[in-house]
Amino acid sequence: MSAREPVLFGQKAGRISLWVVSGALILGVALTTWVGIRGALVYQHLRAIEAGASSASAQILADPAQARSLIASLAEEAKAARDLTGDPIWGVAEKTPWIGPQLEAVRVISASSSGLLGDGLRPLVDAVGDTSLDALKPVDGRIDPAAIAQLTEPAKVAATDARDASSAVEAINTVPLLGIVQNAVERVREAFARTAEGLDALSRATDLLPGMLGKDGPRQYLVLVQNNAEARSLGGIAGTAILLRTDGGAVSLVDTRSGTSLTEALQGTSAANLPPDVVALYGGRPAKYFQNVTQIPDFAIDGPLARQMYQSVTGASVDGVITIDPVVLSYMLAATGPIQLQDGTVVDASNAASLFLNDVYKRFPDPKAQDAFFGEATAIIFKDFLGGKGSTPGLLSAFSRGAEERRVLLWSTHEDEQAVLSGSTFAGALPITNERTARFGVYFNDAGGSKMSYYVKPDVRIAWSGCVPGAASERELTLSVSLTSTAPADAPTSLPRYLTANGAFGVAPGNAATLTNVFLPEGWELVSAASSNGLSFADGTYAGRRVLSIGTNLAPQASNQLDIVVQKVSMAAEAEAFVTPTADGSIDPTPSADCGQTAAPLLQ
């Protein structure tokens, strides 16, 4: 008996082992089936969110009632996806090799979508729906600060939730993910980052506007209309200066002056002592010539400088400085409708930029006549705006687009308001590089005293090499800047002398001379820099950043190519460039590149 016991024991052990293995297989199949079924349901919910999200953001202002219904529906879809991925069984499956990271990524996307749509956007849409959009529009020159104040808190909550959702998706480790899931994560990252930026701008605007409108007492603001036909780093020369007064929501236009007249009144005296790095790059011109105030690509310097220069001439002290350009005016005209000037000229969204930045010089040889024409048109556009003409969604969209393209900038003398502006697109700050994103600054300045920048078309592109997703590696970034003159071949004779500058500053009539300053990403090492015109770059520094500068002198229809390569051992996965906004609203002033794979539809 005893001799056979080990055999019997072995048989029992074998049966027990078989039961264990069988049970594990059954459990594994059940777990896989459970997760598979839930995964399919989650997929359907996330696809529904993706299909409706793009139209939802556009409808928040255009049709709040419809947006409220759509956001509510999407929030329910997101909640369902979050619930399906939030149970203990899903949590156990997340710990399994290979499939676990995929499930974890889907859970984070589901939870973040629920937080953004349900906790963030839904209350904001309800608040917008409860507030008549007409209350946000000027009526007889007055905008109700209280109506805007009602949106401040829900906009702040929405911005916070959007930032949290974006950060959660940003933190997903994409290294172990399958290509299809990795692409979905990248797509969601981009969408959430865009949404977070938009809601952040809205939150800051609703926080600032009541005070700026004079809720607590009168305010004065200097509005600079930049002329992109003569490029400066942040857009163009300060062609027109408008003094606005606000008081209890009432907005009035007090005075309009040309940049030329302000410069003449300064009589060549310097309005301020500029920092040494500013002088090294731009000389003392920004403080001597009012038109040059935005030559410095940092509005935290330009705003106070413009205020000081304006006050030294007019005696008027302002609470802040704002910039816009004719491209923004064209966006406004799309909402308010066309205007008609005293001479019968009709200005609308389709011709405003070309009229103000090019045609005016062909029609009026006398600079004073040009200033009068532009001043009249600007005054009428503001009058229509302050009179409540046009749709509120259209006007909000116009200013939102202008801010996104860095054509609308704001600096405030009030420290609490400037703190709110800091870090936003309104601030007009230098690009900042962080662990995730490497940023260049590409700034253009006309060097011929002409209005030929209107014809200069920049094409700025960024390319990566050496990317290893999710891991630090020696990566290279190539910034390519192509400048092309679209001026007619007979520009020296067919274009007016005022437009070509007629050979001023040693530039042949019809040529477009441009100084390009390229600010390199902080911490990245320069590998090479080349220009197709054979010239060398000047090397300098500004605010701790390395700056490469080079001039181009383009004959009509000619081009020049700049290629700059930088490298660093980094985990950065994105790159972008802040580029001077031009007269062409179709040119993206913030080109970008992703070192990962091209994004695919969410969980396709």
PDB file of C-alpha atoms in Angstrom, residues 447-568:
ATOM      1  CA  ALA A 447      14.897  96.630 -43.459  1.00  0.00           C
ATOM      2  CA  GLY A 448      14.144  98.888 -46.406  1.00  0.00           C
ATOM      3  CA  GLY A 449      11.757 101.463 -44.953  1.00  0.00           C
ATOM      4  CA  SER A 450       9.162 100.247 -47.454  1.00  0.00           C
ATOM      5  CA  LYS A 451       5.773  98.580 -47.503  1.00  0.00           C
ATOM      6  CA  MET A 452       7.130  95.595 -49.455  1.00  0.00           C
ATOM      7  CA  SER A 453       6.575  93.148 -46.562  1.00  0.00           C
ATOM      8  CA  TYR A 454       3.072  92.819 -47.992  1.00  0.00           C
ATOM      9  CA  TYR A 455       4.600  90.785 -50.826  1.00  0.00           C
ATOM     10  CA  VAL A 456       6.891  88.613 -48.676  1.00  0.00           C
ATOM     11  CA  LYS A 457       5.386  85.168 -48.069  1.00  0.00           C
ATOM     12  CA  PRO A 458       7.100  83.083 -45.365  1.00  0.00           C
ATOM     13  CA  ASP A 459       6.924  79.293 -45.336  1.00  0.00           C
ATOM     14  CA  VAL A 460       8.161  78.004 -41.966  1.00  0.00           C
ATOM     15  CA  ARG A 461       8.486  74.267 -41.369  1.00  0.00           C
ATOM     16  CA  ILE A 462       9.938  72.039 -38.647  1.00  0.00           C
ATOM     17  CA  ALA A 463      11.240  68.473 -39.073  1.00  0.00           C
ATOM     18  CA  TRP A 464      12.393  65.934 -36.475  1.00  0.00           C
ATOM     19  CA  SER A 465      15.024  63.194 -36.589  1.00  0.00           C
ATOM     20  CA  GLY A 466      16.228  60.727 -33.959  1.00  0.00           C
ATOM     21  CA  CYS A 467      12.879  60.435 -32.183  1.00  0.00           C
ATOM     22  CA  VAL A 468      12.347  57.509 -29.825  1.00  0.00           C
ATOM     23  CA  PRO A 469       8.779  57.798 -28.442  1.00  0.00           C
ATOM     24  CA  GLY A 470       8.686  57.905 -24.662  1.00  0.00           C
ATOM     25  CA  ALA A 471      12.457  57.735 -24.193  1.00  0.00           C
ATOM     26  CA  ALA A 472      15.240  60.283 -24.028  1.00  0.00           C
ATOM     27  CA  SER A 473      17.383  60.278 -27.143  1.00  0.00           C
ATOM     28  CA  GLU A 474      19.636  62.630 -29.072  1.00  0.00           C
ATOM     29  CA  ARG A 475      17.107  64.412 -31.226  1.00  0.00           C
ATOM     30  CA  GLU A 476      17.569  66.915 -33.989  1.00  0.00           C
ATOM     31  CA  LEU A 477      15.226  69.629 -35.120  1.00  0.00           C
ATOM     32  CA  THR A 478      15.511  71.318 -38.496  1.00  0.00           C
ATOM     33  CA  LEU A 479      13.846  74.700 -38.874  1.00  0.00           C
ATOM     34  CA  SER A 480      13.369  75.717 -42.496  1.00  0.00           C
ATOM     35  CA  VAL A 481      12.358  79.279 -43.318  1.00  0.00           C
ATOM     36  CA  SER A 482      11.606  80.129 -46.942  1.00  0.00           C
ATOM     37  CA  LEU A 483      10.929  83.754 -47.867  1.00  0.00           C
ATOM     38  CA  THR A 484       9.464  84.465 -51.312  1.00  0.00           C
ATOM     39  CA  SER A 485       8.668  87.814 -52.905  1.00  0.00           C
ATOM     40  CA  THR A 486       5.380  87.754 -54.787  1.00  0.00           C
ATOM     41  CA  ALA A 487       5.887  91.309 -56.054  1.00  0.00           C
ATOM     42  CA  PRO A 488       5.208  91.745 -59.783  1.00  0.00           C
ATOM     43  CA  ALA A 489       8.239  91.455 -62.049  1.00  0.00           C
ATOM     44  CA  ASP A 490       7.905  95.127 -62.992  1.00  0.00           C
ATOM     45  CA  ALA A 491       7.583  96.237 -59.353  1.00  0.00           C
ATOM     46  CA  PRO A 492      10.368  98.866 -59.637  1.00  0.00           C
ATOM     47  CA  THR A 493       8.263 100.849 -62.116  1.00  0.00           C
ATOM     48  CA  SER A 494       4.678  99.674 -61.591  1.00  0.00           C
ATOM     49  CA  LEU A 495       4.498 100.150 -57.818  1.00  0.00           C
ATOM     50  CA  PRO A 496       4.304 103.628 -56.236  1.00  0.00           C
ATOM     51  CA  ARG A 497       7.466 105.139 -54.825  1.00  0.00           C
ATOM     52  CA  TYR A 498       6.052 105.340 -51.301  1.00  0.00           C
ATOM     53  CA  LEU A 499       5.374 101.601 -51.365  1.00  0.00           C
ATOM     54  CA  THR A 500       8.841 100.637 -52.643  1.00  0.00           C
ATOM     55  CA  ALA A 501      10.635 103.361 -50.622  1.00  0.00           C
ATOM     56  CA  ASN A 502      12.327 104.380 -53.882  1.00  0.00           C
ATOM     57  CA  GLY A 503      15.775 103.092 -52.962  1.00  0.00           C
ATOM     58  CA  ALA A 504      15.842 104.238 -49.348  1.00  0.00           C
ATOM     59  CA  PHE A 505      18.356 102.519 -47.054  1.00  0.00           C
ATOM     60  CA  GLY A 506      20.234 101.204 -50.081  1.00  0.00           C
ATOM     61  CA  VAL A 507      17.493  98.793 -51.167  1.00  0.00           C
ATOM     62  CA  ALA A 508      16.688  98.816 -54.873  1.00  0.00           C
ATOM     63  CA  PRO A 509      13.093  99.860 -55.693  1.00  0.00           C
ATOM     64  CA  GLY A 510      10.857  96.783 -55.896  1.00  0.00           C
ATOM     65  CA  ASN A 511      13.099  94.672 -53.694  1.00  0.00           C
ATOM     66  CA  ALA A 512      11.972  93.449 -50.269  1.00  0.00           C
ATOM     67  CA  ALA A 513      14.681  93.663 -47.596  1.00  0.00           C
ATOM     68  CA  THR A 514      13.969  91.671 -44.443  1.00  0.00           C
ATOM     69  CA  LEU A 515      15.955  91.071 -41.265  1.00  0.00           C
ATOM     70  CA  THR A 516      15.104  87.673 -39.795  1.00  0.00           C
ATOM     71  CA  ASN A 517      15.796  86.930 -36.125  1.00  0.00           C
ATOM     72  CA  VAL A 518      15.594  83.250 -35.153  1.00  0.00           C
ATOM     73  CA  PHE A 519      15.373  82.560 -31.421  1.00  0.00           C
ATOM     74  CA  LEU A 520      16.589  79.012 -30.716  1.00  0.00           C
ATOM     75  CA  PRO A 521      14.892  76.736 -28.155  1.00  0.00           C
ATOM     76  CA  GLU A 522      16.485  77.191 -24.742  1.00  0.00           C
ATOM     77  CA  GLY A 523      18.934  74.403 -23.934  1.00  0.00           C
ATOM     78  CA  TRP A 524      19.249  73.145 -27.510  1.00  0.00           C
ATOM     79  CA  GLU A 525      22.659  73.190 -29.198  1.00  0.00           C
ATOM     80  CA  LEU A 526      23.185  74.678 -32.637  1.00  0.00           C
ATOM     81  CA  VAL A 527      24.427  72.094 -35.164  1.00  0.00           C
ATOM     82  CA  SER A 528      24.369  74.154 -38.359  1.00  0.00           C
ATOM     83  CA  ALA A 529      22.865  77.243 -39.961  1.00  0.00           C
ATOM     84  CA  ALA A 530      22.844  77.927 -43.690  1.00  0.00           C
ATOM     85  CA  SER A 531      21.249  80.446 -46.034  1.00  0.00           C
ATOM     86  CA  SER A 532      20.764  79.963 -49.756  1.00  0.00           C
ATOM     87  CA  ASN A 533      21.952  83.530 -50.375  1.00  0.00           C
ATOM     88  CA  GLY A 534      25.397  82.573 -49.071  1.00  0.00           C
ATOM     89  CA  LEU A 535      25.408  85.099 -46.228  1.00  0.00           C
ATOM     90  CA  SER A 536      26.420  84.225 -42.694  1.00  0.00           C
ATOM     91  CA  PHE A 537      24.266  84.565 -39.592  1.00  0.00           C
ATOM     92  CA  ALA A 538      25.066  87.059 -36.872  1.00  0.00           C
ATOM     93  CA  ASP A 539      25.123  85.392 -33.459  1.00  0.00           C
ATOM     94  CA  GLY A 540      23.661  87.043 -30.381  1.00  0.00           C
ATOM     95  CA  THR A 541      21.651  86.495 -27.218  1.00  0.00           C
ATOM     96  CA  TYR A 542      18.393  87.846 -25.854  1.00  0.00           C
ATOM     97  CA  ALA A 543      16.875  87.059 -22.440  1.00  0.00           C
ATOM     98  CA  GLY A 544      19.055  83.964 -22.152  1.00  0.00           C
ATOM     99  CA  ARG A 545      18.188  82.725 -25.640  1.00  0.00           C
ATOM    100  CA  ARG A 546      20.600  82.321 -28.522  1.00  0.00           C
ATOM    101  CA  VAL A 547      19.528  84.434 -31.498  1.00  0.00           C
ATOM    102  CA  LEU A 548      20.659  84.029 -35.111  1.00  0.00           C
ATOM    103  CA  SER A 549      20.087  87.046 -37.368  1.00  0.00           C
ATOM    104  CA  ILE A 550      20.395  87.359 -41.133  1.00  0.00           C
ATOM    105  CA  GLY A 551      19.252  89.761 -43.823  1.00  0.00           C
ATOM    106  CA  THR A 552      17.656  88.952 -47.165  1.00  0.00           C
ATOM    107  CA  ASN A 553      17.175  91.281 -50.105  1.00  0.00           C
ATOM    108  CA  LEU A 554      14.633  89.699 -52.441  1.00  0.00           C
ATOM    109  CA  ALA A 555      14.100  90.874 -55.979  1.00  0.00           C
ATOM    110  CA  PRO A 556      10.554  90.388 -57.326  1.00  0.00           C
ATOM    111  CA  GLN A 557       9.641  86.687 -57.605  1.00  0.00           C
ATOM    112  CA  ALA A 558      12.882  85.631 -55.853  1.00  0.00           C
ATOM    113  CA  SER A 559      13.210  83.322 -52.829  1.00  0.00           C
ATOM    114  CA  ASN A 560      15.695  82.619 -50.057  1.00  0.00           C
ATOM    115  CA  GLN A 561      15.938  79.541 -47.846  1.00  0.00           C
ATOM    116  CA  LEU A 562      17.220  79.359 -44.266  1.00  0.00           C
ATOM    117  CA  ASP A 563      17.951  75.979 -42.664  1.00  0.00           C
ATOM    118  CA  ILE A 564      18.856  75.788 -38.982  1.00  0.00           C
ATOM    119  CA  VAL A 565      19.557  72.498 -37.174  1.00  0.00           C
ATOM    120  CA  VAL A 566      19.617  72.122 -33.388  1.00  0.00           C
ATOM    121  CA  GLN A 567      20.027  69.055 -31.189  1.00  0.00           C
ATOM    122  CA  LYS A 568      19.619  67.857 -27.629  1.00  0.00           C
TER     123      LYS A 568
END
